Every structure is written in structure tokens, then in C-alpha cells.
CSV table of C-alpha atoms in Angstrom, one decimal:
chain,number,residue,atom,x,y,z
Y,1,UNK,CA,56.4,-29.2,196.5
Y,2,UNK,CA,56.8,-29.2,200.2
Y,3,UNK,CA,55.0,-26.2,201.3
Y,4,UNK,CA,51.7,-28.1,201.5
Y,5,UNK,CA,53.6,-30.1,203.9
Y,6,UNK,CA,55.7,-27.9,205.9
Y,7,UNK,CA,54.8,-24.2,205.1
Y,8,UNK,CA,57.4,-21.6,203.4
Y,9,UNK,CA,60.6,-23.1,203.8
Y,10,UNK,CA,63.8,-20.4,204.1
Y,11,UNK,CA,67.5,-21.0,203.7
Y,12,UNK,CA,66.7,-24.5,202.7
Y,13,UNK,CA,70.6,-24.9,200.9
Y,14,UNK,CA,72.3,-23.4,203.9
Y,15,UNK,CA,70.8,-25.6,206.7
Y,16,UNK,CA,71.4,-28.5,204.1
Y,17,UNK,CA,75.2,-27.1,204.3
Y,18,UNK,CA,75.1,-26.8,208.1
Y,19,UNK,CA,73.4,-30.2,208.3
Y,20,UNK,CA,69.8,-28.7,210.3
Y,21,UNK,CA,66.9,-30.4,211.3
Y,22,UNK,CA,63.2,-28.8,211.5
Y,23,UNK,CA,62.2,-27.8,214.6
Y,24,UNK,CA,59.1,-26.2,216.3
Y,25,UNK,CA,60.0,-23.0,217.1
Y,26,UNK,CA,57.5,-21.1,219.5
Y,27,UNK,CA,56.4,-17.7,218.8
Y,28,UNK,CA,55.2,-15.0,221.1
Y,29,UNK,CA,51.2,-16.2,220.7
Y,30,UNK,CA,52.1,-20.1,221.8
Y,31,UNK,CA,51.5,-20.9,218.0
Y,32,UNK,CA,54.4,-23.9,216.8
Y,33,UNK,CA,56.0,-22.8,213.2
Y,34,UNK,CA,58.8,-24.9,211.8
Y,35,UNK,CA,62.4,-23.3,212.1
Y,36,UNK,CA,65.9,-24.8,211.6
Y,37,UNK,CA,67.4,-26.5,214.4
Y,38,UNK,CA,70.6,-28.3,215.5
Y,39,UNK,CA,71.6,-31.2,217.9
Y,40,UNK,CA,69.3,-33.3,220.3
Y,41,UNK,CA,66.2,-30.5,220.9
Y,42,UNK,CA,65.8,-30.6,217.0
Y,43,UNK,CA,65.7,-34.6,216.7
Y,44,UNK,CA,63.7,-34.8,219.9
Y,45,UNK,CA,60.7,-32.9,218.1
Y,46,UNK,CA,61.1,-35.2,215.0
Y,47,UNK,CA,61.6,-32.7,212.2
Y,48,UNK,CA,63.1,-34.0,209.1
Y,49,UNK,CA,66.6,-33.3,208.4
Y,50,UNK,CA,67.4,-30.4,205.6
Y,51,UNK,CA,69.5,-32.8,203.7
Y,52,UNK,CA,65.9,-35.3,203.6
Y,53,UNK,CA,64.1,-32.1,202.1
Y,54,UNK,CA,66.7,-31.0,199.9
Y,55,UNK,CA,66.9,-34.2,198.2
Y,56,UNK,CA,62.9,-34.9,198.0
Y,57,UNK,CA,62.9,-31.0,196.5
Y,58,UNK,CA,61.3,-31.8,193.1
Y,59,UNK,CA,60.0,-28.4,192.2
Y,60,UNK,CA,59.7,-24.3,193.4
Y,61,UNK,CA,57.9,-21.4,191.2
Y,62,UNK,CA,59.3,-18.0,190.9
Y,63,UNK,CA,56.9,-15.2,190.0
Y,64,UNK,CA,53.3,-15.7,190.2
Y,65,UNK,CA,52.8,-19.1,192.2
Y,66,UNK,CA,51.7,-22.3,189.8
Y,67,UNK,CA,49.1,-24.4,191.7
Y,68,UNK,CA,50.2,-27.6,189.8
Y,69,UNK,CA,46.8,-29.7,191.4
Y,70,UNK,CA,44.6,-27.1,189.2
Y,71,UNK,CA,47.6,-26.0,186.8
Y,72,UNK,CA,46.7,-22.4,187.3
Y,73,UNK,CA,48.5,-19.7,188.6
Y,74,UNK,CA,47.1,-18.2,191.9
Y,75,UNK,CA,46.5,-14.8,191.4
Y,76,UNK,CA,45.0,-13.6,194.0
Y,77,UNK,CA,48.4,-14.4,196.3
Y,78,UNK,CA,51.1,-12.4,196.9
Y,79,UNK,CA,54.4,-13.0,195.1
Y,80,UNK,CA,58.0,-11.7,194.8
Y,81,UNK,CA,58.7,-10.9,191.0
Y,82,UNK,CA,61.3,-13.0,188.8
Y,83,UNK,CA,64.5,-12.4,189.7
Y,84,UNK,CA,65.8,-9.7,187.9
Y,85,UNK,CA,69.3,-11.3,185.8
Y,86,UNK,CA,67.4,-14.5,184.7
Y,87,UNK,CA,64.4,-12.4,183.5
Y,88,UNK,CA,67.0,-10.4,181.6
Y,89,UNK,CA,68.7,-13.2,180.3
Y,90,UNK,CA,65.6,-14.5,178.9
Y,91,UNK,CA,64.3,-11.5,177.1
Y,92,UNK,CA,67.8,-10.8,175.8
Y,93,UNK,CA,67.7,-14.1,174.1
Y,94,UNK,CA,64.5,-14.0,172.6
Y,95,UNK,CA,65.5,-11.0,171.3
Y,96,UNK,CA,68.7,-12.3,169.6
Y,97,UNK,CA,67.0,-15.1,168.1
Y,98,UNK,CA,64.7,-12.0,166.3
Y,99,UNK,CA,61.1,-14.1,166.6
Y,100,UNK,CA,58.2,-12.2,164.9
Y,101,UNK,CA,54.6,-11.7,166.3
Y,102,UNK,CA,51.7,-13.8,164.5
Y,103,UNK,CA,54.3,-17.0,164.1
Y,104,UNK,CA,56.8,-15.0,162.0
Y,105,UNK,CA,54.1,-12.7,159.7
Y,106,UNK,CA,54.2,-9.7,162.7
Y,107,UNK,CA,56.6,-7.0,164.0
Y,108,UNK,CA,59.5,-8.4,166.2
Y,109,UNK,CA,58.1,-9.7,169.2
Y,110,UNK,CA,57.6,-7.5,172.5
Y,111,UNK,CA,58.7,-11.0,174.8
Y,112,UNK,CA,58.0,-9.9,178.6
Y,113,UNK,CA,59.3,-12.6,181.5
Y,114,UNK,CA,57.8,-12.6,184.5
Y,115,UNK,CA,57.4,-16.1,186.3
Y,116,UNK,CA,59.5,-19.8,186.1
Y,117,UNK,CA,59.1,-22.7,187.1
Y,118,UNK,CA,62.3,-24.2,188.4
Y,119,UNK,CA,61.8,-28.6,188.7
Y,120,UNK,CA,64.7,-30.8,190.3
Y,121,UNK,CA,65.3,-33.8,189.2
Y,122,UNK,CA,67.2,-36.7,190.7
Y,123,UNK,CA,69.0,-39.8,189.6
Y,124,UNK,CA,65.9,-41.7,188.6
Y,125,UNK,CA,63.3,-39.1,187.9
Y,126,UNK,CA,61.8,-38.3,184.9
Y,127,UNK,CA,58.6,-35.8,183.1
Y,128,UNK,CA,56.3,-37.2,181.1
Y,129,UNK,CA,54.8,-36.1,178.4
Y,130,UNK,CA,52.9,-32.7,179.1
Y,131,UNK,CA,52.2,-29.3,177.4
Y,132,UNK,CA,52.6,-25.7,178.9
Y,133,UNK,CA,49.4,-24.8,178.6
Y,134,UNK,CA,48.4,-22.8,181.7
Y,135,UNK,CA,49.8,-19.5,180.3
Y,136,UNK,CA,47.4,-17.0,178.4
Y,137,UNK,CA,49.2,-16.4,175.5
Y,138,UNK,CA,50.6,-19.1,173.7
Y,139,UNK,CA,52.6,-17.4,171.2
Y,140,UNK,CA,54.7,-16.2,173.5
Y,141,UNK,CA,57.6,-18.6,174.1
Y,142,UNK,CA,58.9,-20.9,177.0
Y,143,UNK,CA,62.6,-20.5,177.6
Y,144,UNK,CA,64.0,-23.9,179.2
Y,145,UNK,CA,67.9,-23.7,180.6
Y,146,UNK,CA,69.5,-26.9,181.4
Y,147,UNK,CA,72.0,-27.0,184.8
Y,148,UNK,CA,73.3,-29.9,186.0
Y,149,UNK,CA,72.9,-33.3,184.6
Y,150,UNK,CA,72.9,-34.2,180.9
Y,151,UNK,CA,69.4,-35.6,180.0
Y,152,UNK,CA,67.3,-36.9,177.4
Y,153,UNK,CA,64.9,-34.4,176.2
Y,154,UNK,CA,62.0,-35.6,174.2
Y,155,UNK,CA,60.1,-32.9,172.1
Y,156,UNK,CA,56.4,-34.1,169.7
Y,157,UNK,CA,53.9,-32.7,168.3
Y,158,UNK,CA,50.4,-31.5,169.2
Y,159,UNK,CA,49.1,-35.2,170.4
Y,160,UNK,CA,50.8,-38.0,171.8
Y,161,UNK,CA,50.3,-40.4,168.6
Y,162,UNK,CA,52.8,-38.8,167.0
Y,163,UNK,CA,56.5,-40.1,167.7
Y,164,UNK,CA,58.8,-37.2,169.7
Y,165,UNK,CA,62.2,-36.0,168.3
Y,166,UNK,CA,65.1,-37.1,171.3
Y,167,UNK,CA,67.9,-34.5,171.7
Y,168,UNK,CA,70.5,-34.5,174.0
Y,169,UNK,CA,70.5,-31.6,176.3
Y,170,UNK,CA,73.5,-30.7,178.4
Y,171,UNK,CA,74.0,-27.9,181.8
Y,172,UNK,CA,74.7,-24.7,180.0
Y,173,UNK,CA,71.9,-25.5,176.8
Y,174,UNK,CA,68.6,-23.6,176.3
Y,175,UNK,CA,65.9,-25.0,174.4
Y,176,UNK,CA,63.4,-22.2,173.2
Y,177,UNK,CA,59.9,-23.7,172.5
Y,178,UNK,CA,58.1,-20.7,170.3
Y,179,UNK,CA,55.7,-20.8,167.3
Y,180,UNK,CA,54.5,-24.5,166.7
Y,181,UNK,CA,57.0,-26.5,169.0
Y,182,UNK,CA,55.5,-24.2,171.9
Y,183,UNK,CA,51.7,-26.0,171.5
Y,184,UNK,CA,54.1,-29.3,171.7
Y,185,UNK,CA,54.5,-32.1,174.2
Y,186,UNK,CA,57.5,-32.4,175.5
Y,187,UNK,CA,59.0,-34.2,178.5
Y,188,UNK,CA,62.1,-36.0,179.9
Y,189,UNK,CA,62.2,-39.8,180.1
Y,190,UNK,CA,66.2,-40.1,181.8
Y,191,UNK,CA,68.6,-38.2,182.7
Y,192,UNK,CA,72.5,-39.1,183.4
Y,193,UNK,CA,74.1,-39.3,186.5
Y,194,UNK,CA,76.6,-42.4,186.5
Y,195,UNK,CA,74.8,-43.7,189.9
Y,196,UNK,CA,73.2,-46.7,187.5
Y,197,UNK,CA,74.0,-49.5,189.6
Y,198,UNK,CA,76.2,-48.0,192.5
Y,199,UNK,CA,74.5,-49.7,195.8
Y,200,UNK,CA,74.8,-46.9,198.0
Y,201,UNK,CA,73.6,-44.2,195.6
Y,202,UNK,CA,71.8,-42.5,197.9
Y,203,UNK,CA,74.3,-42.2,200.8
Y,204,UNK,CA,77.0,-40.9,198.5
Y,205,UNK,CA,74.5,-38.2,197.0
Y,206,UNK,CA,73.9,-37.3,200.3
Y,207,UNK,CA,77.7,-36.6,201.6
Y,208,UNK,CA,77.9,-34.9,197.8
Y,209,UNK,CA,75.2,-32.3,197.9
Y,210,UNK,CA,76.3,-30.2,200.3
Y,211,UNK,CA,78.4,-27.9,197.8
Y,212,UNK,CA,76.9,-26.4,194.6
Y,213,UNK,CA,79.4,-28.9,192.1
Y,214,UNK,CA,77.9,-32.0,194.1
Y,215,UNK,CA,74.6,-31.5,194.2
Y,216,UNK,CA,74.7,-30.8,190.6
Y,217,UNK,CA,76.9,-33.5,189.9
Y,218,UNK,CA,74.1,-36.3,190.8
Y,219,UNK,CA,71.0,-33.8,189.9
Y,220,UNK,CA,69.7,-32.1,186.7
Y,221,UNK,CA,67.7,-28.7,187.0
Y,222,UNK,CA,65.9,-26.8,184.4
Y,223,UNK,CA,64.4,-23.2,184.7
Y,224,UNK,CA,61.4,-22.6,181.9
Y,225,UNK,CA,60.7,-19.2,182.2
Y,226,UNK,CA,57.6,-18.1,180.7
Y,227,UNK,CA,55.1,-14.8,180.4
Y,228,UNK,CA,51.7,-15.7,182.2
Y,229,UNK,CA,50.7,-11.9,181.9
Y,230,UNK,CA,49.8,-11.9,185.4
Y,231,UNK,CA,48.3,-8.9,187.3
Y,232,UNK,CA,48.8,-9.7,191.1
Y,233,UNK,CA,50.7,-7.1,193.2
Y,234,UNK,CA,54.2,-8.4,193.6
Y,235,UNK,CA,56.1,-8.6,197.1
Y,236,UNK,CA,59.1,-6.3,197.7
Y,237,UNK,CA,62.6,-8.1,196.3
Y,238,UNK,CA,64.1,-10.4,199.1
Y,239,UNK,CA,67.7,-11.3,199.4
Y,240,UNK,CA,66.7,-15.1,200.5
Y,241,UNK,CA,65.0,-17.7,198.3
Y,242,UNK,CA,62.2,-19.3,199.8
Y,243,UNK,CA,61.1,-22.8,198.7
């Protein structure tokens, strides 16, 4: 969510750890890029601290990019392809669970993951109701792993009128949505933090979210991977994220 803003954004977590600042950088053709700086050269050119952007970091997309404005996914841009463990961990579990083509009445089905969209949520956020609907094929289901923050996830039918089902979701669960429940809306009205009421919430999950343990400890973040059968060429693998 902040490339519109600010462009590709590298090594986001580590300047966070090494408390950066954006800077412009200058290039060899006089053109200004943002780049991570430190001390008083980096706050004289105003750029936002990487702690500020880590914490206002609401979603990234892994595989093809998700233009969330048009909820389609771009494919005429270039993309690195899902990383390769968490693609395998989601078509080894669809496996186990032995789902079946046609809704059940088919061959076991042939489940191929190759995007996700990764959203971070902080001590007050919250999803409203919504469907996944911007992938091709529908039967094909959504694999949603919880890290982080307990929350409240709330899973209904094929309209709003109907009232949701609340479960309980913990770091470490994995909700599958396939046959009817993936057509479903679904969203996540709280999540649990223990910051309800503590003044200086935002201070403390500041200091905190410098190490993996406290940035989770104050933040929930959920990885749906999906199949969008896309067709764009894909990016050699890169050993840094980009968000």
C-alpha cells in the first residue's frame, strides 16, 4: 500500500531495525529516488522514518501484483513468483485435506499456488465483509494462515443478509475456504492485542516492533494464497522482499 506513494520499497524490516529514515538519493542522470538514510542529511530532506512506514504497512502481494483500486491482477507487469516453501506448503495441504474437482463429484484436485496476498493488521484494524472474487477459477481454493495476533474471523454466506459464523482464529491456524465457503464473504471485525486502553499504545508498539516477537506481539498477519492462473513472465527469484 505504499508504493503509489513512495515507489518499490527494499529492506523495509531491516531499516525499521536500524532505525532509517528515507532519503533522496541521487543517481548518475540527476534523477531523486528514495533510499534509506541515517542521521541529520536524512531528516533534513524530510523522508519518513522506516518505523512510520512499517507500522502504516497494511498490505504487499506476492506473485502476480493485485491492483486493489480495480481488484484485478496486473498482468501485463513483471513479477517475482511465490516464494517457493509457502507455495509448497499450500499445495501440500490441499492435498492432505483430499478435495475433489467439480465440488467433491471429480478426480482429486490438481491445486496450483502461485500468488498471495499478505494484509497487516494493527491494533485497531479490521476487514469488512468482502469476497475473493478477482481470481478465475473459483473452485480452486483460498488458503488463509494466521501469524501473529489472535482475531475474530467472521465467515457467511453468498450475500450479506445472511448472519456470518464467528470463529476464533489463532497464529499458527489455517482456514481453507473451498467448495461453497470459497464463493463466501468473509472478513475480520477485531483482533486481540491487549493495547485496549493502554495511553501510550502507539509509543510502546513502536520501541516493540523492531524484533520479529514484538512486532507480532501487537500485530496480526494473514497470508491467503490463492491460484489466479496467471500468464505474465515472472522475474528471476530475489533474496530481498520488496514491499
Amino acid at each position: 500500500n505504499h508504493t503509489k506513494k513512495y515507489g518499490r520499497i527494499a529492506n523495509l524490516w531491516r531499516a525499521a531495525q536500524a532505525d532509517a529514515r528515507l532519503s533522496k538519493a541521487r543517481k548518475g542522470n540527476g534523477e531523486g529516488d528514495w533510499d534509506w538514510g541515517h542521521g541529520p542529511g536524512a531528516e533534513a530532506d524530510g523522508g519518513d522514518s522506516a518505523r512510520k512506514i512499517l507500522e502504516k504497512l497494511r498490505w504487499i502481494t506476492l506473485g502476480p501484483q493485485f491492483d486493489w483500486t480495480t481488484r484485478v491482477y496486473r498482468e501485463d507487469e513483471p513479477y517475482r513468483e511465490l516464494p517457493l516453501k509457502l507455495k509448497a506448503l499450500a499445495e501440500g495441504l490441499v492435498s492432505e485435506l483430499g478435495l475433489r474437482e467439480g465440488g467433491g463429484c471429480g478426480g482429486r484436485m490438481t491445486y496450483v499456488a502461485d500468488a498471495a496476498l499478505v494484509n497487516f493488521y494493527g491494533h485497531k484494524d479490521t476487514l469488512g465483509g468482502h469476497r475473493d472474487d478477482a481470481e478465475l477459477d473459483q473452485s480452486q481454493p483460498l488458503v488463509s494462515m494466521s501469524l501473529g495476533c489472535d482475531a475474530v474471523f467472521l465467515l457467511g454466506q453468498r450475500t450479506k443478509a445472511c448472519k456470518p459464523t464467528a470463529m476464533r482464529v489463532r497464529s499458527g491456524d489455517i482456514v481453507v475456504l473451498a467448495g461453497e465457503a470459497r464463493r463466501c464473504y468473509h472478513g475480520v471485525p477485531r483482533i486481540f492485542t491487549g493495547l485496549s486502553g493502554v495511553d501510550n499504545a502507539a509509543a510502546l508498539i513502536t520501541a516493540q516492533a523492531t524484533t520479529v516477537q514484538g512486532y507480532l506481539a501487537n500485530h496480526r498477519i494473514n497470508i491467503s494464497v490463492r491460484n489466479v492462473a496467471a500468464s505474465a513472465p515472472a522475474l528471476e527469484q530475489s533474496s530481498e522482499s520488496e514491499e
